[in-house]
């Protein structure tokens, strides 16, 4: 993994709705994905993590709107550019060829009336019109093999494959144009835990072999700890902590990260009591004042209900946290 950035999100803001009715779903997010890295993004439902993914790839459906910020993409060759400023034609090429996204429940989005071979080669037909039919078929077979599916399943229909196999096909489809960045939004939530780990393990192997970078989004922090290099935790549309996966697991600083860790069993680590997080996620229409986590925080104290903590480095390590328990040394972003 290198320290060269491949995608830089700068001060990104996303709202749903217009005028007085607008709710801010992503607030001043700064995040960098490095080449070859797996960056985990965790948080409860409604924390803004999927909106962030849809925003950075400009896939937001109305009434979602980007109200500020930049998403700087660094291609392997050539100048960096802001994805938010791309024309529709360039944007289409950017998605799939440079950045691919595997959505929640993607395995159910395969077309039931087309064979797997057709669905894989259609992507190549649209983006690589210069390829011959034979070359497209060979590439599709190669991708299936890479994701652990025998080439003879090329001629199967989606209903003839298990859920795990359909999800592998979707991952193969995402990788078929060799993108630099793959965004996985809850890619394995619909599968059992053993299958989840098998597929994610395989994805990490592929990443090592093919060299792409991954943004992996899930509410399950224990999965991220296992499969990510670095983790960013979101709450109420903001990043509240960002650190190496090992640091989050052993010594998370933000009480919300600690609560998330206490909400999921670890398959490999020692047994521990699940504590969960009291209360419910904030309503974006009426965010609590100060630190938006303060109504649920077991460690809240005097400044928390009135002052918003900024994401800052509490020491010289490359980690950052937005919490009044940790004095600001160097604000981030
Ligand atoms: Fe808890 Fe205060 Fe830290 Fe927010 S700023 S997480 S309320 S201690």
Short mmCIF file of N, CA and C and ligand atoms in Angstrom, two decimals, residues 253-256 290-301 303-305 307 309 322-326, ligand 1:
data_model
loop_
_atom_site.label_atom_id
_atom_site.label_comp_id
_atom_site.label_asym_id
_atom_site.label_seq_id
_atom_site.Cartn_x
_atom_site.Cartn_y
_atom_site.Cartn_z
N UNK A 253 -10.74 6.19 20.15
CA UNK A 253 -10.79 7.35 21.04
C UNK A 253 -12.20 7.92 21.19
N UNK A 254 -13.01 7.80 20.15
CA UNK A 254 -14.34 8.42 20.18
C UNK A 254 -15.34 7.47 20.87
N UNK A 255 -16.15 7.98 21.81
CA UNK A 255 -17.12 7.11 22.48
C UNK A 255 -18.08 6.43 21.51
N UNK A 256 -18.37 7.06 20.35
CA UNK A 256 -19.26 6.40 19.39
C UNK A 256 -18.56 5.19 18.75
N UNK A 290 -24.24 21.26 19.40
CA UNK A 290 -22.92 20.82 19.86
C UNK A 290 -22.50 19.53 19.18
N UNK A 291 -21.93 18.61 19.95
CA UNK A 291 -21.58 17.29 19.42
C UNK A 291 -22.89 16.53 19.24
N UNK A 292 -23.18 16.11 18.00
CA UNK A 292 -24.50 15.49 17.74
C UNK A 292 -24.66 14.15 18.46
N UNK A 293 -23.57 13.60 18.99
CA UNK A 293 -23.66 12.33 19.72
C UNK A 293 -23.98 12.56 21.20
N UNK A 294 -24.01 13.83 21.65
CA UNK A 294 -24.05 14.05 23.11
C UNK A 294 -25.28 13.45 23.81
N UNK A 295 -26.49 13.40 23.17
CA UNK A 295 -27.61 12.81 23.92
C UNK A 295 -27.42 11.31 24.22
N UNK A 296 -26.51 10.65 23.45
CA UNK A 296 -26.32 9.20 23.64
C UNK A 296 -24.97 8.88 24.29
N UNK A 297 -24.16 9.90 24.51
CA UNK A 297 -22.77 9.65 24.91
C UNK A 297 -22.64 9.44 26.43
N UNK A 298 -22.08 8.30 26.84
CA UNK A 298 -21.91 8.07 28.28
C UNK A 298 -20.84 8.97 28.91
N UNK A 299 -20.04 9.63 28.05
CA UNK A 299 -18.95 10.46 28.59
C UNK A 299 -19.19 11.95 28.37
N UNK A 300 -20.40 12.33 27.96
CA UNK A 300 -20.66 13.75 27.66
C UNK A 300 -20.37 14.61 28.88
N UNK A 301 -19.82 15.80 28.65
CA UNK A 301 -19.58 16.73 29.74
C UNK A 301 -19.89 18.15 29.26
N UNK A 303 -18.89 21.03 27.67
CA UNK A 303 -18.94 21.72 26.36
C UNK A 303 -19.73 20.95 25.29
N UNK A 304 -20.02 19.67 25.55
CA UNK A 304 -20.51 18.79 24.47
C UNK A 304 -21.85 19.22 23.88
N UNK A 305 -22.74 19.77 24.68
CA UNK A 305 -24.07 20.08 24.17
C UNK A 305 -24.12 21.43 23.45
N UNK A 307 -20.93 23.08 21.88
CA UNK A 307 -19.86 23.34 20.91
C UNK A 307 -19.60 22.11 20.04
N UNK A 309 -17.33 19.69 18.16
CA UNK A 309 -15.88 19.38 18.14
C UNK A 309 -15.40 19.22 16.71
N UNK A 322 -12.98 13.69 16.50
CA UNK A 322 -13.76 14.91 16.79
C UNK A 322 -14.48 14.68 18.12
N UNK A 323 -13.82 15.03 19.20
CA UNK A 323 -14.40 14.80 20.53
C UNK A 323 -13.70 15.71 21.53
N UNK A 324 -14.48 16.34 22.40
CA UNK A 324 -13.91 17.28 23.37
C UNK A 324 -13.05 16.59 24.43
N UNK A 325 -13.12 15.26 24.50
CA UNK A 325 -12.25 14.55 25.45
C UNK A 325 -10.79 14.60 25.02
N UNK A 326 -10.59 14.89 23.70
CA UNK A 326 -9.22 14.85 23.16
C UNK A 326 -8.83 16.22 22.65
FE1 LIG B 1 -19.14 12.42 23.94
FE2 LIG B 1 -18.60 15.00 24.26
FE3 LIG B 1 -16.91 13.46 22.92
FE4 LIG B 1 -19.27 14.10 21.86
S1 LIG B 1 -17.60 15.52 22.35
S2 LIG B 1 -18.34 12.12 21.88
S3 LIG B 1 -20.57 14.09 23.67
S4 LIG B 1 -17.43 13.29 25.08
#
